[in-house]
């Protein structure tokens, strides 16, 4: 792991904010500004082309399916070649796909299959970006201040998302979806350029492995041997799938039919962003001892936006609920990132993160594709209330896992506890651990793992997505 020296005299930058951390944060701010608006623009581009709820779900599925298919390969690749190269390549893919998407929408010639192909390219880029970004971010931070560094990173990411969501909703209403997609393409170009300057000279070279399948097996063994890890990923496979359907399909539909259009929805998403910033500020000061217990309790309020849309609440009430959800998401996200940083060896982080992302997003293609048919079969309100019940149930079930309740924050340099009381399935001495919304993110480079997978406003090929599972 790269060690960062203390800040030199005359600089106000804290010791944990090294060159790579600053570059990663700057790139994340840029992509968050573009991606939060692009999420809204993509939905309205489908509507403008004459699409309905089913078509919106198909476009979302087209994005998530390649993400799921290529995640494990992306994790193995990111542990084999320099991670910053993987990140730049993914940003390039997203720049090209979003630029073509923008041209088609602006020319009025975008067809459903074209939108599906282009969003599919974005999903493939994300599959390679997320594990690499997770490892790169965590390799840029070390020591006792890791959780504070992650909190500031996420605060910057979500702060940019506030402006991106609000501006995106307004621009879609006033200038159209095509221009918002063009802005997102430009953001990817700028972010890729910044990430090209990341310094990987201080990161130890990975030893050659026995091949791609061998790397995947090693990652699986690390993943399945930790009950706290696979149980929370299983939880988020359901949570992320439901939030994906709610925020990709039902939220825009409720906004269009009952709240007055894109602008109120953009403001509500901005309210979520304000909540994530508030949550990140809270987590710069608060260091809960039982990381995963506190984090998991923070997942319960994430079901509130689905309930608010089911009512539906007035836009002011919806925005307030989204704010609370954002605060709760950051409590989980920072706790998850700190746990991953503490427990997972750096040389295996991208592979473990890939299994995390794979499990957390595996049901997204199915849930988004079925959102339209579910509305037709059961009704929109009934589908939204069903999402609330399922999210609450799986979150309650994960609290039954001893490691989730008992995982504790260890002092810097302290060895992992033996047995399962401290949450270490293998009992190895990890020292400071590693190098991850998310958790994430990352996820990513953003919200790490489970936290990064949550479809929060503005999912992009960057883990900073979240949508947010960023947060």
Coordinates of C-alpha atoms in Angstrom, one line a residue:
X1 CA 0.0 0.0 0.0
X2 CA 1.2 3.4 -0.8
X3 CA 2.3 5.5 2.2
X4 CA 1.6 9.2 2.2
X5 CA 3.9 11.5 4.0
X6 CA 2.6 14.3 6.2
X7 CA 1.7 17.6 4.6
X8 CA 4.6 19.8 3.9
X9 CA 4.9 23.1 5.6
X10 CA 2.9 25.8 4.0
X11 CA 0.2 23.5 2.6
X12 CA -3.3 23.2 4.0
X13 CA -3.9 19.8 2.5
X14 CA -4.2 17.0 5.1
X15 CA -1.7 14.2 5.1
X16 CA -4.1 11.6 3.8
X17 CA -5.0 13.8 0.7
X18 CA -2.1 12.8 -1.5
X19 CA -1.8 13.4 -5.2
X20 CA -3.7 10.3 -6.3
X21 CA -6.5 11.1 -3.8
X22 CA -6.8 14.6 -5.1
X23 CA -6.9 13.5 -8.8
X24 CA -9.5 10.8 -8.0
X25 CA -11.6 13.2 -6.1
X26 CA -11.4 15.8 -8.9
X27 CA -12.3 13.3 -11.6
X28 CA -15.3 12.1 -9.5
X29 CA -16.6 15.6 -9.1
X30 CA -16.6 16.1 -12.8
X31 CA -18.3 12.8 -13.7
X32 CA -20.9 13.3 -10.9
X33 CA -21.9 16.6 -12.3
X34 CA -22.5 15.0 -15.7
X35 CA -23.9 11.6 -14.7
X36 CA -26.6 12.9 -12.4
X37 CA -28.1 14.9 -15.2
X38 CA -27.6 12.1 -17.7
X39 CA -29.7 9.7 -15.6
X40 CA -32.7 12.0 -16.0
X41 CA -31.9 12.8 -19.6
X42 CA -31.8 9.1 -20.6
X43 CA -35.3 8.5 -19.2
X44 CA -36.7 11.5 -20.9
X45 CA -35.0 10.6 -24.2
X46 CA -37.0 7.4 -24.2
X47 CA -40.2 9.3 -23.5
X48 CA -39.5 11.8 -26.2
X49 CA -39.0 9.0 -28.7
X50 CA -42.5 7.7 -27.9
X51 CA -41.4 5.1 -25.3
X52 CA -43.4 4.0 -22.3
X53 CA -42.6 2.4 -18.9
X54 CA -41.7 -0.9 -20.5
X55 CA -39.2 0.8 -22.9
X56 CA -37.6 2.7 -20.0
X57 CA -37.1 -0.6 -18.2
X58 CA -35.6 -2.2 -21.3
X59 CA -33.0 0.6 -21.7
X60 CA -32.1 0.2 -18.0
X61 CA -31.8 -3.5 -18.4
X62 CA -29.5 -3.0 -21.4
X63 CA -27.2 -1.1 -19.2
X64 CA -27.2 -3.4 -16.2
X65 CA -26.9 -6.7 -18.1
X66 CA -23.4 -6.1 -19.5
X67 CA -22.4 -4.8 -16.1
X68 CA -23.3 -8.1 -14.5
X69 CA -21.8 -10.3 -17.2
X70 CA -18.4 -8.6 -17.3
X71 CA -17.9 -7.7 -13.6
X72 CA -15.9 -10.7 -12.6
X73 CA -13.6 -10.5 -15.6
X74 CA -13.2 -6.8 -14.9
X75 CA -12.1 -7.5 -11.3
X76 CA -9.5 -10.1 -12.4
X77 CA -8.2 -7.7 -15.1
X78 CA -7.8 -4.9 -12.6
X79 CA -5.7 -7.1 -10.3
X80 CA -3.4 -7.9 -13.3
X81 CA -2.7 -4.7 -15.1
X82 CA -2.3 -1.1 -13.8
X83 CA -5.7 0.0 -12.5
X84 CA -5.5 3.5 -13.8
X85 CA -5.3 2.2 -17.4
X86 CA -8.5 0.2 -16.9
X87 CA -10.2 3.3 -15.5
X88 CA -9.1 5.5 -18.4
X89 CA -10.2 2.9 -21.0
X90 CA -13.6 2.7 -19.4
X91 CA -14.0 6.5 -19.3
X92 CA -13.1 6.5 -23.0
X93 CA -15.8 3.9 -23.8
X94 CA -18.4 6.0 -21.9
X95 CA -17.3 9.2 -23.6
X96 CA -17.8 7.7 -27.1
X97 CA -21.1 6.0 -26.2
X98 CA -22.6 9.1 -24.6
X99 CA -21.5 11.4 -27.4
X100 CA -23.1 9.2 -30.0
X101 CA -26.3 8.9 -27.8
X102 CA -26.4 12.8 -27.6
X103 CA -26.0 13.2 -31.4
X104 CA -28.9 10.7 -32.0
X105 CA -31.2 12.4 -29.5
X106 CA -30.4 15.9 -30.8
X107 CA -31.0 14.9 -34.4
X108 CA -34.3 13.3 -33.4
X109 CA -33.3 9.9 -34.9
X110 CA -32.7 7.9 -31.7
X111 CA -34.5 4.5 -31.8
X112 CA -35.0 2.1 -28.9
X113 CA -32.5 -0.5 -30.1
X114 CA -29.8 2.2 -30.5
X115 CA -30.4 3.5 -27.0
X116 CA -30.2 0.0 -25.6
X117 CA -26.9 -0.7 -27.5
X118 CA -25.3 2.6 -26.3
X119 CA -26.4 2.2 -22.7
X120 CA -25.1 -1.4 -22.9
X121 CA -21.7 -0.1 -23.8
X122 CA -21.8 2.2 -20.7
X123 CA -22.6 -0.9 -18.6
X124 CA -19.7 -2.8 -20.0
X125 CA -17.4 0.1 -19.2
X126 CA -18.7 0.2 -15.7
X127 CA -18.0 -3.5 -15.2
X128 CA -14.3 -2.9 -15.8
X129 CA -14.2 0.5 -14.1
X130 CA -15.7 -0.3 -10.7
X131 CA -13.3 -2.9 -9.4
X132 CA -10.3 -0.9 -10.7
X133 CA -11.6 2.3 -9.2
X134 CA -12.2 0.7 -5.8
X135 CA -8.7 -0.6 -5.6
X136 CA -7.2 2.6 -6.8
X137 CA -9.1 4.7 -4.3
X138 CA -8.2 2.5 -1.3
X139 CA -4.6 2.3 -2.4
X140 CA -4.5 6.1 -2.2
X141 CA -5.5 6.2 1.5
X142 CA -3.9 4.7 4.6
X143 CA -3.8 5.0 8.4
X144 CA -6.2 6.1 11.1
X145 CA -7.8 8.8 8.9
X146 CA -9.0 6.4 6.3
X147 CA -12.7 6.7 7.2
X148 CA -12.4 10.5 7.2
X149 CA -10.8 10.4 3.8
X150 CA -13.6 8.2 2.4
X151 CA -16.2 10.5 4.0
X152 CA -14.6 13.6 2.4
X153 CA -14.4 11.8 -1.0
X154 CA -18.0 10.9 -0.9
X155 CA -19.0 14.4 0.3
X156 CA -17.3 15.9 -2.8
X157 CA -18.9 13.3 -5.0
X158 CA -22.4 13.9 -3.7
X159 CA -21.9 17.6 -3.5
X160 CA -21.3 17.6 -7.2
X161 CA -24.3 15.4 -7.6
X162 CA -26.6 18.0 -6.0
X163 CA -25.8 20.5 -8.7
X164 CA -25.8 17.8 -11.4
X165 CA -29.3 16.5 -10.5
X166 CA -30.9 19.9 -10.1
X167 CA -29.2 21.3 -13.2
X168 CA -29.9 18.1 -15.2
X169 CA -33.6 18.3 -14.4
X170 CA -33.8 21.9 -15.4
X171 CA -31.8 21.5 -18.6
X172 CA -33.9 18.6 -19.7
X173 CA -37.0 20.7 -19.3
X174 CA -35.6 23.8 -21.0
X175 CA -33.1 22.6 -23.7
X176 CA -33.8 18.9 -24.0
X177 CA -32.2 15.6 -23.1
X178 CA -29.7 15.6 -25.9
X179 CA -27.6 18.5 -24.6
X180 CA -27.5 17.0 -21.1
X181 CA -26.1 13.7 -22.6
X182 CA -23.5 15.8 -24.5
X183 CA -22.4 17.4 -21.2
X184 CA -22.1 14.0 -19.7
X185 CA -19.9 12.8 -22.6
X186 CA -17.6 15.8 -22.1
X187 CA -17.4 15.1 -18.4
X188 CA -16.1 11.6 -19.1
X189 CA -13.5 13.0 -21.4
X190 CA -12.2 15.4 -18.7
X191 CA -12.3 12.7 -16.0
X192 CA -10.4 10.2 -18.1
X193 CA -7.7 12.8 -18.8
X194 CA -7.3 13.5 -15.0
X195 CA -7.1 9.8 -14.2
X196 CA -4.4 9.3 -16.8
X197 CA -2.1 11.3 -14.5
X198 CA -2.5 8.9 -11.5
X199 CA 0.8 7.7 -10.0
X200 CA 1.0 4.0 -9.6
X201 CA 4.8 3.8 -9.0
X202 CA 4.3 3.4 -5.2
X203 CA 1.8 0.5 -5.5
X204 CA 3.5 -2.9 -5.3
X205 CA 3.4 -4.9 -8.5
X206 CA 1.1 -7.9 -8.4
X207 CA 2.8 -11.3 -8.6
X208 CA 1.9 -13.3 -11.8
X209 CA -1.0 -15.6 -11.0
X210 CA -2.1 -18.9 -12.5
X211 CA -4.4 -17.4 -15.1
X212 CA -7.8 -15.8 -15.2
X213 CA -9.7 -18.7 -13.7
X214 CA -7.2 -19.1 -10.9
X215 CA -7.6 -15.4 -10.0
X216 CA -11.4 -15.8 -10.0
X217 CA -11.1 -18.8 -7.7
X218 CA -8.9 -16.9 -5.3
X219 CA -11.3 -14.0 -5.2
X220 CA -14.3 -16.4 -4.6
X221 CA -12.5 -18.0 -1.7
X222 CA -11.9 -14.6 -0.1
X223 CA -15.5 -13.6 -0.7
X224 CA -17.3 -16.7 0.5
X225 CA -15.1 -17.1 3.6
X226 CA -16.4 -13.9 5.1
X227 CA -20.0 -14.2 6.3
X228 CA -20.3 -10.5 6.8
X229 CA -19.4 -9.9 3.2
X230 CA -21.5 -12.4 1.4
X231 CA -24.6 -11.8 3.6
X232 CA -24.6 -8.0 3.0
X233 CA -24.0 -8.6 -0.7
X234 CA -27.0 -11.0 -0.8
X235 CA -29.0 -8.3 1.0
X236 CA -28.0 -5.7 -1.5
X237 CA -28.8 -7.9 -4.5
X238 CA -32.4 -7.4 -3.5
X239 CA -32.1 -3.8 -2.3
X240 CA -30.3 -2.6 -5.4
X241 CA -32.6 -4.4 -7.7
X242 CA -35.7 -2.8 -6.1
X243 CA -34.1 0.7 -6.0
X244 CA -33.1 0.3 -9.6
X245 CA -36.7 -0.4 -10.6
X246 CA -38.0 2.5 -8.4
X247 CA -35.5 5.2 -9.5
X248 CA -35.1 4.1 -13.2
X249 CA -38.8 3.5 -13.9
X250 CA -41.3 4.3 -11.2
X251 CA -39.8 7.6 -10.0
X252 CA -39.8 9.3 -13.4
X253 CA -43.2 7.9 -14.2
X254 CA -44.7 9.3 -10.9
X255 CA -42.9 12.6 -11.6
X256 CA -44.3 12.8 -15.1
X257 CA -47.9 11.8 -14.2
X258 CA -48.4 13.2 -10.8
X259 CA -45.7 15.7 -9.8
X260 CA -45.4 17.9 -12.9
X261 CA -42.5 16.5 -14.9
X262 CA -38.7 16.3 -14.9
X263 CA -37.9 19.3 -12.8
X264 CA -39.5 18.1 -9.5
X265 CA -37.9 14.8 -9.9
X266 CA -34.5 16.5 -10.4
X267 CA -35.0 18.6 -7.3
X268 CA -35.9 15.4 -5.3
X269 CA -32.7 13.7 -6.5
X270 CA -30.8 16.9 -5.5
X271 CA -32.4 16.5 -2.1
X272 CA -30.9 13.0 -1.9
X273 CA -27.6 14.6 -2.8
X274 CA -27.9 17.1 0.0
X275 CA -28.6 14.3 2.3
X276 CA -25.5 12.4 1.2
X277 CA -23.4 15.4 1.8
X278 CA -24.9 15.9 5.3
X279 CA -24.3 12.2 6.0
X280 CA -20.7 12.4 4.8
X281 CA -20.1 15.5 7.0
X282 CA -21.5 13.5 9.9
X283 CA -19.2 10.5 9.2
X284 CA -16.1 12.8 9.2
X285 CA -16.7 13.2 12.9
X286 CA -18.5 10.0 13.9
X287 CA -16.5 6.8 14.0
X288 CA -18.9 4.1 15.2
X289 CA -17.1 1.1 16.8
X290 CA -19.5 -1.5 15.4
X291 CA -19.1 -0.6 11.7
X292 CA -21.5 -3.0 10.1
X293 CA -24.2 -2.9 12.7
X294 CA -24.4 0.9 12.4
X295 CA -24.2 0.7 8.6
X296 CA -26.9 -1.9 8.3
X297 CA -29.3 0.0 10.5
X298 CA -28.7 2.9 8.1
X299 CA -30.2 0.8 5.3
X300 CA -33.7 0.8 6.6
X301 CA -34.5 4.4 5.7
X302 CA -33.5 3.7 2.1
X303 CA -36.9 2.2 1.6
X304 CA -38.6 5.5 2.4
X305 CA -38.5 7.0 -1.1
X306 CA -40.4 4.1 -2.5
X307 CA -43.1 4.7 0.1
X308 CA -43.2 8.4 -0.7
X309 CA -43.7 7.7 -4.4
X310 CA -46.4 5.2 -3.6
X311 CA -48.5 7.8 -1.7
X312 CA -47.3 10.0 -3.6
X313 CA -46.1 12.8 -1.4
X314 CA -46.0 16.4 -2.5
X315 CA -42.6 17.2 -4.2
X316 CA -41.5 19.0 -1.0
X317 CA -42.2 15.9 1.1
X318 CA -40.6 13.7 -1.5
X319 CA -37.5 15.8 -1.4
X320 CA -37.4 15.7 2.4
X321 CA -37.7 11.9 2.3
X322 CA -34.9 11.7 -0.3
X323 CA -32.7 13.8 2.0
X324 CA -33.2 11.4 4.9
X325 CA -32.4 8.5 2.6
X326 CA -29.2 10.2 1.5
X327 CA -28.0 10.7 5.1
X328 CA -28.7 7.0 5.9
X329 CA -27.0 5.8 2.7
X330 CA -23.8 7.6 3.7
X331 CA -23.8 6.1 7.1
X332 CA -23.8 2.7 5.4
X333 CA -21.4 3.7 2.6
X334 CA -18.6 5.1 4.8
X335 CA -19.0 2.2 7.2
X336 CA -18.8 -0.3 4.3
X337 CA -15.7 1.4 2.7
X338 CA -13.9 1.4 6.1
X339 CA -14.7 -2.2 6.7
X340 CA -13.4 -3.2 3.2
X341 CA -10.3 -1.1 3.7
X342 CA -9.7 -2.8 7.1
X343 CA -10.4 -6.4 6.2
X344 CA -9.5 -7.1 2.5
X345 CA -5.9 -7.6 1.4
X346 CA -4.9 -5.0 -1.2
X347 CA -3.7 -7.5 -3.8
X348 CA -7.1 -9.2 -3.8
X349 CA -9.3 -6.1 -3.4
X350 CA -10.4 -5.8 -7.1
X351 CA -11.4 -9.4 -7.4
X352 CA -13.3 -9.4 -4.1
X353 CA -14.9 -6.1 -5.1
X354 CA -15.9 -7.7 -8.4
X355 CA -17.8 -10.4 -6.5
X356 CA -19.3 -7.7 -4.3
X357 CA -20.5 -5.7 -7.4
X358 CA -21.6 -8.9 -9.2
X359 CA -23.8 -10.1 -6.4
X360 CA -25.1 -6.6 -5.6
X361 CA -26.1 -5.9 -9.2
X362 CA -27.0 -9.4 -10.5
X363 CA -30.8 -8.8 -10.3
X364 CA -30.8 -5.3 -11.7
X365 CA -31.4 -6.4 -15.4
X366 CA -34.3 -8.5 -14.3
X367 CA -35.9 -6.0 -11.9
X368 CA -35.7 -3.1 -14.4
X369 CA -37.0 -5.2 -17.3
X370 CA -40.0 -6.4 -15.1
X371 CA -40.8 -3.0 -13.6
X372 CA -43.2 -2.2 -16.5
X373 CA -45.0 -5.6 -16.5
X374 CA -45.2 -5.5 -12.7
X375 CA -47.0 -2.1 -12.9
X376 CA -49.4 -3.5 -15.5
X377 CA -50.1 -6.7 -13.4
X378 CA -50.3 -5.3 -9.9
X379 CA -50.5 -1.5 -10.2
X380 CA -47.9 1.1 -9.6
X381 CA -48.7 1.8 -5.9
X382 CA -48.8 -1.9 -5.1
X383 CA -45.4 -2.5 -6.8
X384 CA -43.9 0.4 -4.8
X385 CA -45.3 -0.8 -1.5
X386 CA -44.0 -4.3 -2.3
X387 CA -40.5 -2.8 -2.8
X388 CA -40.8 -1.2 0.7
X389 CA -41.7 -4.5 2.4
X390 CA -38.9 -6.5 0.6
X391 CA -36.2 -4.0 1.4
X392 CA -37.2 -3.9 5.0
X393 CA -37.3 -7.7 5.3
X394 CA -33.9 -8.5 3.8
X395 CA -32.2 -5.8 5.9
X396 CA -33.8 -7.2 9.1
X397 CA -32.6 -10.7 8.1
X398 CA -28.9 -9.6 7.6
X399 CA -28.8 -8.5 11.3
X400 CA -29.1 -12.1 12.2
X401 CA -25.5 -12.7 11.0
X402 CA -23.1 -12.5 14.1
X403 CA -20.3 -11.0 12.1
X404 CA -22.6 -8.1 11.0
X405 CA -23.5 -7.4 14.6
X406 CA -20.0 -7.8 16.0
X407 CA -17.6 -6.4 13.4
X408 CA -15.5 -3.7 15.2
X409 CA -13.3 -0.9 14.1
X410 CA -9.6 -1.8 14.9
X411 CA -6.9 0.7 15.7
X412 CA -4.4 1.3 12.9
X413 CA -1.9 -1.6 12.8
X414 CA -3.9 -3.9 15.1
X415 CA -4.2 -7.5 14.0
X416 CA -7.5 -9.1 13.1
X417 CA -9.2 -10.9 15.9
X418 CA -9.2 -14.7 15.9
X419 CA -12.5 -16.5 15.3
X420 CA -15.7 -14.9 14.2
X421 CA -16.3 -12.6 17.1
X422 CA -14.5 -9.7 15.4
X423 CA -16.0 -10.5 12.0
X424 CA -12.9 -12.2 10.5
X425 CA -14.0 -15.5 8.9
X426 CA -10.4 -16.7 8.5
X427 CA -8.8 -15.2 11.5
X428 CA -5.8 -13.9 9.6
X429 CA -3.8 -10.9 10.9
X430 CA -4.4 -8.2 8.4
X431 CA -2.7 -5.3 10.0
X432 CA -4.3 -2.2 8.6
X433 CA -6.0 -4.3 6.0
X434 CA -5.6 -3.0 2.6
X435 CA -5.4 -1.1 0.0
X436 CA -13.4 0.1 -0.9
X437 CA -21.9 2.9 -1.8
X438 CA -19.8 0.7 -2.8
X439 CA -18.9 0.4 -0.4
X440 CA -19.6 1.3 -1.9
X441 CA -17.7 2.6 -3.8
X442 CA -17.3 2.6 -5.3
X443 CA -18.0 2.9 -6.1
X444 CA -16.4 3.9 -7.4
X445 CA -13.2 5.7 -7.6
X446 CA -16.6 6.0 -6.0
X447 CA -19.0 4.3 -3.7
X448 CA -17.5 0.9 -3.0
X449 CA -19.2 -2.4 -3.5
X450 CA -22.6 -2.8 -2.1
X451 CA -22.8 0.9 -1.4
X452 CA -21.6 1.9 -4.8
X453 CA -24.1 -0.4 -6.5
X454 CA -27.2 1.3 -5.2
X455 CA -28.9 3.0 -8.1
X456 CA -28.7 6.5 -6.7
X457 CA -28.9 9.5 -8.8
X458 CA -26.6 9.5 -11.8
X459 CA -25.2 6.0 -12.3
X460 CA -22.2 6.1 -14.6
X461 CA -19.4 3.9 -15.7
X462 CA -17.7 5.3 -12.6
X463 CA -18.5 3.8 -9.3
X464 CA -19.3 7.3 -8.3
X465 CA -22.5 6.4 -9.8
X466 CA -24.5 5.3 -7.7
X467 CA -26.8 5.9 -9.6
X468 CA -25.3 5.3 -5.3
X469 CA -25.3 2.8 -3.9
X470 CA -22.9 5.6 -4.8
X471 CA -23.9 6.0 -1.9

